[in-house]
């Protein structure tokens, strides 16, 4: 979670350690089952006629799309409107841009979202062979909500104006675009100069790696997750923000190296900035989890710029983790996500910080109750599937990208697909090539 901030050599401080030995119980998650891999004979061709034809069709489609890019008359959406918006950034999008496509650049995505893209966004780019996303009113509402938090409107939130939420939980049916909207929100916030903590895979915090119960806190530490990529984009901001908490950080067991024999805490010298704090967690595995917990507290104290915490697969933090605690020789107790140190530090929305979490039903967590612990009652926002107008725009876009044969495209056909898929974006994208 911290390794990405290590770029250039940072200012070194002398860290003072307090002595106090203790022991612990350590565990590792169950290793994956061994798999066998088939190694084809290079002398024998494994390509089938069908595979060769598919490869030819893909190459031909790439060639045709390159030629189509030179013909702007093809960029027509529903009701003859332009298919692509001319807005230069996500910040400039307005209601007039709803049901158009916003073009993205690969370099920009790699820079602004170094943690990685949601699976749904990656699949959309691959199938359509273009990096562009539909501008939806639901995303603009989400963006404008947090924009109003930082820049409050003239009207009162208690009056007839739009209710402003500092904490939002995105819920909705499968493949309705929650993860894509969250990633777009992160991109917008970072382009606005916000400090954004983005966790694209919340499930990883509750699965895999090394775990142990800390004897001082009674919670389960996961040092491997604490050392994963974290806050890459915000390195320059972290260097500008000084630490405001100087209490010693409790040390834990290092991943694969055990406990330190002569220390149980790590002192933070005055003058340390947040970048140096995170760098310490990277370099000292015993301090990794403690640094992540301390960073969460420090983010609540930042006043120089807006801070947003964005967590995808947030629903995985309200159920049982992959880890188990031995109870007897023949039985184990499943460990709930709330018992994990890092999850406990970040899960709660009962604070004054801006935070948004997106549910991911593809992780098979199951349906959760409406009133979640540590979440405000009015925080949950239902994210809709495609409306009829959005589906029409999407089908015109897929026609433009040659996923649909032009001679087969008709209002009757695209409406059949819309009602068959019930507005599921993934299913629409999978069905349109079969339009006849």
XYZ file of C-alpha atoms in Angstrom:
436
model
C 0.000 0.000 0.000
C 2.976 2.328 0.518
C 5.614 1.151 -1.941
C 4.665 3.473 -4.772
C 5.896 6.619 -3.027
C 9.486 5.535 -3.164
C 10.975 7.540 -6.001
C 14.109 9.544 -5.127
C 16.203 9.625 -2.012
C 14.352 11.458 0.745
C 15.640 13.266 3.815
C 16.864 10.750 6.389
C 15.931 10.994 10.070
C 17.228 9.174 13.082
C 14.482 6.937 14.403
C 14.487 6.143 18.157
C 13.252 2.740 19.276
C 11.760 1.859 22.651
C 12.633 -1.498 24.095
C 9.960 -4.056 25.003
C 9.939 -7.661 23.778
C 6.755 -9.620 23.202
C 5.552 -12.675 21.292
C 2.730 -13.332 18.811
C 0.871 -15.930 16.827
C 1.510 -15.709 13.074
C -0.332 -17.184 10.151
C -0.332 -17.144 6.416
C -3.330 -17.418 4.158
C -3.913 -20.724 2.454
C -1.601 -21.097 -0.549
C -3.192 -21.486 -3.971
C -3.540 -24.978 -5.369
C -0.696 -25.916 -7.720
C -1.585 -25.697 -11.370
C -0.093 -27.464 -14.310
C 0.709 -25.539 -17.445
C 0.647 -26.999 -20.923
C 3.698 -26.093 -22.957
C 2.942 -26.300 -26.667
C 5.441 -27.742 -29.088
C 6.857 -24.781 -31.075
C 7.331 -27.077 -34.089
C 3.591 -27.759 -34.260
C 1.095 -25.050 -35.194
C -1.728 -24.699 -32.630
C -3.662 -22.100 -34.629
C -7.070 -23.231 -35.882
C -8.855 -21.826 -38.937
C -11.391 -20.154 -36.637
C -8.654 -18.471 -34.591
C -6.878 -17.318 -37.738
C -10.128 -15.870 -39.092
C -10.806 -14.062 -35.817
C -7.313 -12.570 -35.865
C -7.827 -11.415 -39.442
C -11.200 -9.862 -38.555
C -9.640 -7.993 -35.625
C -6.812 -6.630 -37.757
C -9.282 -5.638 -40.473
C -11.428 -3.855 -37.885
C -8.413 -1.922 -36.619
C -7.631 -0.837 -40.163
C -11.218 0.243 -40.800
C -11.426 2.189 -37.533
C -8.233 4.035 -38.419
C -9.852 5.054 -41.710
C -13.106 6.016 -39.933
C -11.218 8.432 -37.681
C -10.573 10.561 -40.757
C -14.312 10.869 -41.438
C -15.985 13.097 -38.780
C -19.410 12.546 -40.370
C -19.496 9.107 -38.718
C -19.391 10.603 -35.207
C -23.162 10.900 -34.911
C -25.158 9.769 -31.894
C -28.828 9.648 -30.997
C -31.130 12.207 -32.645
C -28.261 13.373 -34.840
C -26.309 14.797 -31.892
C -22.488 14.684 -31.822
C -21.326 11.334 -30.474
C -18.265 12.771 -28.684
C -18.179 15.747 -26.347
C -15.787 18.627 -26.975
C -15.219 19.198 -23.235
C -11.449 19.238 -22.558
C -11.663 17.669 -19.084
C -14.021 15.954 -16.665
C -14.336 19.228 -14.781
C -15.863 20.959 -17.813
C -18.582 18.361 -18.382
C -22.127 19.699 -18.000
C -25.684 18.475 -18.472
C -25.378 19.296 -22.159
C -22.714 16.578 -22.444
C -24.906 13.814 -21.006
C -25.307 10.889 -23.426
C -22.094 11.699 -25.272
C -18.684 10.040 -25.017
C -15.643 11.598 -23.352
C -12.328 10.689 -24.972
C -9.427 9.685 -22.745
C -5.717 9.312 -23.402
C -3.637 6.348 -22.333
C -0.839 8.506 -20.926
C -3.315 10.535 -18.887
C -4.906 7.424 -17.406
C -1.525 5.938 -16.497
C -0.551 9.193 -14.791
C -3.770 9.980 -12.941
C -4.742 6.379 -12.066
C -1.410 4.625 -11.459
C -3.106 2.177 -9.077
C -4.783 0.560 -12.078
C -8.107 0.716 -13.926
C -11.319 -1.111 -12.992
C -11.924 -4.357 -14.859
C -15.092 -2.974 -16.433
C -13.227 0.011 -17.845
C -10.451 -2.178 -19.240
C -12.965 -4.496 -20.933
C -14.840 -1.535 -22.402
C -11.647 -0.127 -23.910
C -10.601 -3.490 -25.319
C -13.934 -4.372 -26.906
C -14.626 -0.931 -28.348
C -10.987 -0.393 -29.386
C -11.164 3.189 -28.157
C -10.488 4.840 -24.822
C -13.737 6.699 -24.283
C -16.481 6.589 -21.646
C -20.145 7.529 -21.631
C -20.980 10.768 -19.818
C -23.814 9.880 -17.453
C -25.963 12.160 -15.337
C -25.351 9.856 -12.372
C -21.604 10.578 -12.579
C -22.153 14.333 -12.866
C -24.353 14.197 -9.758
C -21.616 12.353 -7.864
C -18.922 14.801 -9.033
C -21.034 17.863 -8.252
C -21.858 16.526 -4.785
C -18.198 16.568 -3.746
C -17.619 19.821 -5.616
C -20.302 21.421 -3.420
C -18.627 20.047 -0.299
C -15.447 21.985 -1.101
C -17.208 24.978 -2.662
C -20.588 25.233 -0.894
C -23.458 26.709 -2.900
C -25.300 29.881 -1.921
C -28.399 27.939 -0.818
C -28.590 25.975 2.418
C -28.408 22.174 2.389
C -31.353 22.218 4.841
C -33.573 24.064 2.390
C -34.896 23.098 -0.997
C -31.427 22.776 -2.497
C -29.633 19.542 -3.327
C -28.520 17.594 -0.258
C -24.738 17.497 0.038
C -23.091 14.335 1.386
C -19.505 14.077 2.583
C -19.784 10.293 2.770
C -21.277 8.287 -0.104
C -21.743 4.550 -0.659
C -22.394 3.637 -4.297
C -24.740 0.670 -4.525
C -26.684 -0.779 -7.412
C -27.141 -3.874 -9.583
C -24.305 -5.766 -11.258
C -22.563 -3.962 -14.138
C -24.276 -0.611 -13.633
C -20.981 1.335 -13.735
C -20.165 1.940 -10.051
C -16.440 1.172 -10.329
C -16.063 3.214 -13.527
C -17.828 6.193 -11.945
C -15.561 5.924 -8.899
C -12.427 5.864 -11.075
C -13.700 8.880 -13.033
C -14.335 10.701 -9.749
C -10.769 9.960 -8.621
C -9.404 11.258 -11.926
C -11.474 14.438 -11.671
C -10.441 15.075 -8.046
C -6.749 14.583 -8.774
C -6.906 16.862 -11.793
C -8.457 19.451 -9.459
C -5.440 19.177 -7.154
C -7.028 17.088 -4.416
C -5.150 14.599 -2.261
C -6.897 11.296 -3.066
C -6.349 7.964 -1.358
C -7.636 5.431 -3.899
C -8.083 1.750 -3.058
C -9.167 0.074 -6.348
C -9.357 -3.428 -4.849
C -10.704 -3.430 -1.326
C -10.988 -7.218 -1.442
C -7.188 -7.486 -1.458
C -7.168 -6.064 2.057
C -9.068 -9.128 3.306
C -7.522 -11.892 1.192
C -4.068 -13.344 0.739
C -0.681 -12.650 2.254
C 0.611 -12.924 5.814
C -1.502 -12.165 8.898
C -1.073 -12.313 12.649
C -2.801 -11.092 15.794
C -1.067 -8.146 17.407
C -0.832 -8.716 21.196
C -1.168 -4.996 22.021
C -4.158 -4.080 19.841
C -5.948 -7.433 19.677
C -6.458 -6.859 15.932
C -5.048 -8.777 12.978
C -2.223 -7.120 11.046
C -1.582 -7.724 7.327
C 1.872 -6.253 6.560
C 1.956 -7.502 2.965
C -1.105 -5.421 2.041
C 0.390 -2.424 3.845
C 3.385 -2.458 1.508
C 1.395 -2.546 -1.764
C 1.102 0.352 -4.223
C -0.332 3.409 -2.515
C -0.689 7.111 -3.272
C 1.593 7.136 -6.312
C -0.009 10.221 -7.772
C 0.203 12.217 -4.518
C 3.942 12.007 -3.867
C 4.569 15.719 -4.418
C 1.633 16.654 -2.154
C 2.850 14.408 0.650
C 6.248 16.095 0.613
C 4.532 19.415 1.290
C 2.450 18.193 4.234
C 4.121 17.960 7.665
C 3.198 15.306 10.186
C 0.989 16.618 12.973
C 1.011 13.543 15.220
C 4.287 12.573 16.855
C 3.224 9.725 19.118
C 5.418 6.629 18.642
C 4.172 4.111 16.084
C 3.591 0.614 17.470
C 5.746 -1.924 15.642
C 4.505 -5.314 14.591
C 5.775 -8.534 13.098
C 7.520 -8.195 9.770
C 6.385 -10.248 6.821
C 8.557 -13.340 6.914
C 11.143 -11.881 9.309
C 9.452 -12.111 12.711
C 9.589 -9.546 15.496
C 12.336 -7.084 16.368
C 14.105 -8.279 19.489
C 14.995 -4.908 20.965
C 12.141 -2.546 20.030
C 8.364 -2.310 20.083
C 7.745 1.256 18.903
C 9.068 3.829 16.473
C 9.463 7.496 17.399
C 8.589 10.161 14.812
C 10.940 13.184 14.899
C 9.482 16.665 14.573
C 9.764 18.078 11.070
C 8.872 14.785 9.399
C 6.541 15.118 6.410
C 3.960 12.581 5.247
C 6.168 11.374 2.400
C 8.935 10.452 4.835
C 6.387 8.781 7.096
C 5.167 6.579 4.254
C 8.718 5.885 3.088
C 9.494 4.599 6.579
C 6.644 2.099 6.307
C 8.069 0.897 2.996
C 11.608 0.438 4.278
C 10.699 -1.069 7.651
C 8.258 -3.942 7.310
C 7.697 -3.996 11.084
C 6.252 -0.465 10.871
C 4.193 -0.923 7.671
C 0.774 -1.504 9.253
C 1.339 1.101 11.953
C 2.287 3.688 9.344
C -0.874 3.031 7.314
C -3.008 3.500 10.445
C -1.124 6.688 11.336
C -1.512 7.994 7.785
C -5.284 7.662 8.080
C -5.236 9.844 11.188
C -2.934 12.376 9.524
C -5.228 12.709 6.491
C -8.046 13.847 8.787
C -5.855 16.759 9.907
C -4.903 18.028 6.435
C -6.377 21.484 5.811
C -4.176 22.818 2.993
C -6.034 20.951 0.234
C -9.164 18.778 -0.104
C -8.711 15.118 0.854
C -10.842 12.296 -0.573
C -10.773 8.615 0.394
C -12.133 6.393 -2.411
C -12.539 2.630 -1.908
C -13.779 0.182 -4.536
C -15.110 -3.243 -3.491
C -16.073 -1.516 -0.238
C -18.659 -4.198 0.594
C -15.837 -6.705 1.198
C -15.084 -4.805 4.411
C -18.448 -5.773 5.932
C -18.155 -9.538 5.753
C -15.715 -12.292 6.687
C -12.169 -12.276 5.385
C -10.253 -15.228 3.966
C -8.327 -15.605 7.223
C -9.079 -18.066 10.020
C -7.952 -18.317 13.632
C -7.268 -21.801 15.061
C -9.600 -22.532 17.970
C -8.959 -26.227 18.562
C -6.918 -28.854 16.777
C -9.836 -29.572 14.447
C -11.619 -26.224 14.180
C -10.959 -22.643 13.116
C -12.856 -19.398 13.548
C -13.341 -17.153 10.488
C -11.942 -13.669 11.024
C -14.283 -10.793 10.179
C -12.965 -7.878 8.141
C -13.628 -5.487 11.029
C -10.996 -7.363 13.043
C -8.259 -6.449 10.545
C -6.194 -3.456 11.631
C -6.101 -1.669 8.283
C -9.770 -2.250 7.475
C -10.817 -1.009 10.918
C -8.773 2.161 10.406
C -10.339 3.012 7.026
C -13.828 1.433 7.005
C -15.739 3.871 9.167
C -17.599 6.792 7.574
C -18.640 8.262 10.924
C -16.374 11.312 10.600
C -16.214 14.665 8.857
C -13.857 13.589 6.032
C -14.902 13.139 2.404
C -15.160 9.440 1.599
C -16.816 7.360 -1.103
C -17.049 3.580 -1.278
C -18.367 1.529 -4.183
C -19.934 -1.897 -3.800
C -18.720 -4.580 -6.193
C -21.149 -7.449 -6.643
C -18.687 -9.310 -8.844
C -16.728 -10.252 -5.696
C -19.621 -12.485 -4.549
C -19.941 -10.960 -1.101
C -23.708 -11.310 -1.072
C -26.442 -8.851 -0.215
C -25.729 -6.713 2.840
C -28.286 -5.177 5.153
C -29.382 -1.611 4.484
C -28.137 -0.147 7.773
C -24.405 -0.862 7.717
C -22.299 -0.340 10.854
C -20.043 2.744 10.840
C -21.932 4.185 7.834
C -24.404 7.115 7.949
C -28.008 6.110 7.266
C -28.332 8.439 4.267
C -24.927 7.653 2.727
C -26.076 4.926 0.341
C -26.819 6.075 -3.224
C -28.354 3.668 -5.734
C -26.471 3.814 -9.028
C -28.750 3.049 -11.998
C -28.193 0.849 -15.024
C -28.438 2.376 -18.481
C -31.579 4.327 -19.234
C -33.228 4.024 -22.646
C -31.507 7.211 -23.868
C -28.116 6.036 -22.563
C -28.543 2.633 -24.207
C -29.353 4.314 -27.527
C -26.173 6.383 -27.296
C -24.146 3.297 -26.354
C -25.451 1.362 -29.355
C -24.666 4.269 -31.701
C -21.149 4.299 -30.221
C -20.710 0.558 -30.776
C -21.985 1.066 -34.331
C -19.306 3.728 -34.793
C -16.692 1.345 -33.373
C -17.834 -1.455 -35.718
C -19.075 -3.784 -32.990
C -22.410 -3.676 -34.831
C -22.896 -4.292 -38.525
C -24.336 -1.135 -40.072
C -26.879 -2.989 -42.188
C -28.224 -4.757 -39.069
C -28.552 -1.631 -36.911
C -32.108 -0.433 -36.300
C -34.159 1.072 -33.510
C -36.086 -2.144 -33.125
C -32.927 -4.239 -32.804
C -31.130 -2.079 -30.247
C -34.275 -1.804 -28.138
C -34.613 -5.596 -28.155
C -31.072 -5.860 -26.785
C -31.742 -3.171 -24.184
C -34.825 -4.877 -22.802
C -33.198 -8.310 -22.998
C -30.215 -7.121 -20.928
C -32.299 -4.892 -18.634
C -29.789 -2.094 -19.096
C -26.758 -4.181 -18.039
C -23.798 -2.509 -19.754
C -21.645 -5.625 -19.923
C -24.453 -7.686 -21.443
C -25.281 -4.995 -24.006
C -21.660 -4.904 -25.139
C -21.645 -8.689 -25.434
C -24.941 -8.910 -27.338
C -24.627 -6.139 -29.940
C -22.227 -8.088 -32.202
C -25.032 -10.642 -32.681
C -27.457 -8.035 -33.972
C -28.875 -9.239 -37.278
